[in-house]
Amino acid sequence: MLARRISPPRPVWINVDALVSYKRGRGPGADTVPMVVHAHGVELDRLVAGMQLAWLRSDRGQWLGVVTFSIPTAVGDLPVQQLVPSTAFRPRRPETKRGAADSGAS
């Protein structure tokens, strides 16, 4: 089986930082970020609530979740549906959406 739909969709926490390949300290000036970027840039070091719609298997054997979620930005929430590695999300209690993540948050 290479795909499995999840019905109803499953509530999950998504580790936004684990979704991007940004590495701190790379390149000249990487540690010198302007204050405007600190104030208005997308916060990567956070968990956001989302819903897992399905599992897909990659050609490398890795399981990926099809997940919908919103990334909070300075200009409003950005709705996203994307493939997320299984290491970048975990189950969430349905009633928990904001604030402190379920116990065991990373």
Coordinates of N, CA and C in Angstrom, one line a residue:
M1 N 0.8 -1.2 0.0 CA 0.0 0.0 0.0 C 0.9 1.2 0.0
L2 N 0.6 2.1 -1.0 CA 1.5 3.3 -1.1 C 0.8 4.6 -0.6
A3 N -0.5 4.5 -0.3 CA -1.3 5.7 0.2 C -2.4 5.2 1.1
R4 N -2.7 6.0 2.1 CA -3.9 5.7 2.9 C -4.5 7.0 3.4
R5 N -5.8 7.1 3.0 CA -6.6 8.3 3.4 C -7.0 8.1 4.9
I6 N -7.0 9.2 5.6 CA -7.4 9.2 7.0 C -8.8 9.8 7.1
S7 N -9.8 9.1 7.5 CA -11.1 9.6 7.7 C -11.7 9.2 9.0
P8 N -12.1 10.1 9.8 CA -12.0 11.6 9.6 C -10.6 12.0 9.8
P9 N -10.2 13.2 9.3 CA -8.8 13.7 9.4 C -8.4 13.7 10.9
R10 N -7.1 13.5 11.1 CA -6.6 13.3 12.4 C -5.9 14.7 12.9
P11 N -6.2 15.2 14.1 CA -5.6 16.4 14.6 C -4.1 16.1 14.9
V12 N -3.2 17.0 14.5 CA -1.8 16.8 14.7 C -1.1 18.2 15.1
W13 N 0.0 18.1 15.7 CA 0.9 19.2 15.9 C 2.0 19.1 14.8
I14 N 2.3 20.3 14.2 CA 3.3 20.3 13.1 C 4.5 21.2 13.7
N15 N 5.7 20.6 13.6 CA 6.9 21.4 14.0 C 7.4 22.1 12.8
V16 N 7.1 23.4 12.8 CA 7.4 24.3 11.6 C 8.9 24.3 11.3
D17 N 9.7 24.4 12.4 CA 11.1 24.4 12.2 C 11.6 23.2 11.5
A18 N 11.0 22.0 11.7 CA 11.5 20.8 11.0 C 11.1 20.7 9.5
L19 N 10.2 21.7 9.1 CA 9.8 21.6 7.7 C 10.7 22.4 6.7
V20 N 11.5 23.2 7.3 CA 12.4 24.1 6.4 C 13.8 23.6 6.5
S21 N 14.6 23.9 5.5 CA 16.0 23.5 5.5 C 17.0 24.6 6.1
Y22 N 16.4 25.6 6.6 CA 17.2 26.7 7.1 C 18.1 26.2 8.3
K23 N 19.4 26.5 8.2 CA 20.3 26.2 9.3 C 20.9 27.4 9.8
R24 N 20.8 27.6 11.1 CA 21.4 28.8 11.7 C 22.9 28.8 11.5
G25 N 23.4 30.1 11.3 CA 24.8 30.2 11.2 C 25.4 30.0 9.9
R26 N 24.6 29.8 8.8 CA 25.2 29.5 7.5 C 25.4 30.8 6.7
G27 N 26.5 30.9 6.1 CA 26.8 32.1 5.3 C 27.2 33.3 6.0
P28 N 27.8 34.3 5.3 CA 28.2 35.5 5.9 C 27.0 36.3 6.4
G29 N 27.1 36.8 7.7 CA 26.0 37.7 8.2 C 24.8 36.9 8.7
A30 N 24.8 35.6 8.7 CA 23.7 34.8 9.0 C 23.2 35.0 10.5
D31 N 24.1 35.4 11.3 CA 23.7 35.6 12.7 C 23.3 37.1 13.0
T32 N 23.4 37.9 11.9 CA 23.0 39.3 12.0 C 21.7 39.5 11.3
V33 N 20.6 39.4 12.0 CA 19.3 39.5 11.4 C 18.7 40.9 11.8
P34 N 18.3 41.7 10.8 CA 17.7 43.0 11.2 C 16.5 42.9 12.1
M35 N 16.3 43.8 13.0 CA 15.2 43.8 13.9 C 13.9 43.7 13.2
V36 N 13.7 44.3 12.0 CA 12.4 44.2 11.3 C 12.1 42.7 11.0
V37 N 13.1 42.0 10.7 CA 12.9 40.6 10.4 C 12.6 39.8 11.6
H38 N 13.2 40.1 12.7 CA 12.9 39.5 14.0 C 11.4 39.8 14.4
A39 N 11.0 41.0 14.1 CA 9.7 41.4 14.5 C 8.6 40.9 13.6
H40 N 8.8 40.8 12.3 CA 7.8 40.5 11.4 C 8.0 39.2 10.6
G41 N 9.1 38.6 10.7 CA 9.4 37.3 10.0 C 8.6 36.2 10.5
V42 N 8.4 35.1 9.8 CA 7.7 33.9 10.2 C 8.5 33.2 11.3
E43 N 7.8 33.0 12.4 CA 8.4 32.3 13.6 C 8.6 30.8 13.2
L44 N 9.8 30.3 13.1 CA 10.0 28.9 12.7 C 10.0 28.0 14.0
D45 N 10.4 28.5 15.1 CA 10.5 27.7 16.3 C 9.2 27.6 17.0
R46 N 8.2 26.9 16.4 CA 6.9 26.7 17.0 C 6.2 25.5 16.5
L47 N 5.2 25.1 17.3 CA 4.3 24.0 16.9 C 3.0 24.7 16.4
V48 N 2.4 24.2 15.4 CA 1.1 24.7 15.0 C 0.1 23.6 14.8
A49 N -1.2 23.8 15.1 CA -2.2 22.8 15.0 C -2.6 22.6 13.5
G50 N -2.8 21.3 13.2 CA -3.2 21.0 11.8 C -4.0 19.7 11.8
M51 N -4.4 19.3 10.6 CA -5.1 18.1 10.4 C -4.4 17.2 9.3
Q52 N -4.2 16.0 9.7 CA -3.6 15.0 8.7 C -4.8 14.4 7.9
L53 N -4.6 14.5 6.6 CA -5.6 13.9 5.7 C -5.3 12.5 5.2
A54 N -4.0 12.2 5.1 CA -3.6 11.0 4.5 C -2.1 10.7 4.7
W55 N -1.7 9.5 4.4 CA -0.3 9.0 4.4 C 0.0 8.7 3.0
L56 N 1.2 9.1 2.5 CA 1.7 8.8 1.2 C 3.1 8.2 1.4
R57 N 3.5 7.2 0.6 CA 4.8 6.6 0.7 C 5.7 7.2 -0.5
S58 N 6.9 7.7 -0.1 CA 7.7 8.2 -1.2 C 8.5 7.1 -1.9
D59 N 9.1 7.4 -3.0 CA 9.9 6.4 -3.7 C 11.1 6.0 -3.0
R60 N 11.4 6.7 -1.9 CA 12.6 6.3 -1.0 C 12.1 5.5 0.2
G61 N 10.8 5.2 0.3 CA 10.3 4.4 1.4 C 9.8 5.2 2.6
Q62 N 10.0 6.5 2.6 CA 9.6 7.3 3.7 C 8.1 7.6 3.7
W63 N 7.5 7.5 4.8 CA 6.1 7.9 4.9 C 5.9 9.4 5.1
L64 N 5.0 10.0 4.4 CA 4.8 11.4 4.5 C 3.3 11.7 4.8
G65 N 3.0 12.6 5.6 CA 1.7 13.0 5.9 C 1.2 14.1 5.0
V66 N 0.0 14.0 4.5 CA -0.7 15.1 3.8 C -1.4 15.8 4.9
V67 N -0.9 17.1 5.1 CA -1.4 17.8 6.3 C -1.8 19.2 5.9
T68 N -2.9 19.7 6.5 CA -3.3 21.1 6.3 C -3.1 21.8 7.7
F69 N -2.6 23.1 7.5 CA -2.4 23.9 8.7 C -2.2 25.3 8.3
S70 N -2.2 26.2 9.2 CA -2.0 27.7 9.0 C -0.7 28.1 9.7
I71 N 0.1 28.9 9.0 CA 1.3 29.4 9.5 C 1.0 30.9 9.9
P72 N 1.1 31.3 11.2 CA 0.9 32.6 11.6 C 2.0 33.6 11.0
T73 N 1.6 34.7 10.4 CA 2.6 35.6 9.9 C 2.1 37.0 10.4
A74 N 3.0 38.0 10.1 CA 2.7 39.4 10.5 C 1.5 40.0 9.8
V75 N 1.2 39.4 8.6 CA 0.1 39.9 7.7 C -1.1 39.0 7.8
G76 N -1.1 38.0 8.7 CA -2.3 37.1 8.8 C -1.8 35.7 8.7
D77 N -2.7 34.8 8.9 CA -2.4 33.3 8.8 C -2.3 32.9 7.3
L78 N -1.4 32.1 7.0 CA -1.1 31.5 5.7 C -1.6 30.1 5.7
P79 N -2.7 29.7 5.0 CA -3.2 28.4 5.0 C -2.3 27.5 4.1
V80 N -1.9 26.3 4.5 CA -1.0 25.5 3.7 C -1.5 24.0 3.7
Q81 N -1.4 23.4 2.6 CA -1.6 21.9 2.6 C -0.3 21.4 1.9
Q82 N 0.4 20.5 2.6 CA 1.7 20.0 2.1 C 2.0 18.6 2.6
L83 N 3.0 18.0 2.0 CA 3.6 16.8 2.5 C 4.5 17.1 3.6
V84 N 4.4 16.4 4.7 CA 5.2 16.6 5.9 C 5.8 15.3 6.3
P85 N 7.1 15.3 6.5 CA 7.8 14.1 7.0 C 7.2 13.6 8.3
S86 N 7.1 12.3 8.5 CA 6.6 11.8 9.8 C 7.3 12.3 11.0
T87 N 8.5 12.7 10.9 CA 9.3 13.2 12.0 C 9.0 14.6 12.4
A88 N 8.2 15.3 11.5 CA 7.9 16.7 11.8 C 6.5 17.0 12.3
F89 N 5.7 15.9 12.6 CA 4.4 16.1 13.2 C 4.1 14.9 14.1
R90 N 3.1 15.2 15.0 CA 2.7 14.1 15.9 C 1.2 14.3 16.3
P91 N 0.5 13.3 16.8 CA -0.9 13.5 17.1 C -1.1 14.6 18.2
R92 N -2.3 15.1 18.1 CA -2.7 16.2 19.1 C -4.1 15.9 19.6
R93 N -4.4 16.2 20.8 CA -5.8 16.1 21.3 C -6.7 17.0 20.5
P94 N -7.8 16.6 20.1 CA -8.7 17.5 19.2 C -9.0 18.8 19.8
E95 N -9.2 18.9 21.2 CA -9.6 20.2 21.8 C -8.4 21.2 22.0
T96 N -7.2 20.7 21.7 CA -6.0 21.6 21.9 C -5.6 22.2 20.6
K97 N -5.6 23.5 20.5 CA -5.3 24.2 19.2 C -4.2 25.3 19.4
R98 N -4.2 26.0 20.5 CA -3.3 27.1 20.7 C -2.7 27.0 22.1
G99 N -1.6 27.8 22.3 CA -1.0 27.8 23.6 C -0.1 26.6 23.8
A100 N -0.1 26.1 25.1 CA 0.8 25.0 25.4 C 0.3 23.8 24.6
A101 N 1.3 23.1 24.0 CA 1.0 21.9 23.3 C 0.7 20.8 24.2
D102 N 0.2 19.7 23.7 CA 0.0 18.5 24.5 C 1.2 18.2 25.3
S103 N 1.1 17.5 26.4 CA 2.3 17.1 27.2 C 3.3 16.4 26.3
G104 N 4.5 16.6 26.5 CA 5.6 16.0 25.7 C 5.9 16.8 24.4
A105 N 5.5 18.1 24.4 CA 5.8 18.9 23.3 C 7.3 19.1 23.1
S106 N 7.7 19.1 21.8 CA 9.2 19.2 21.5 C 9.5 20.6 21.2

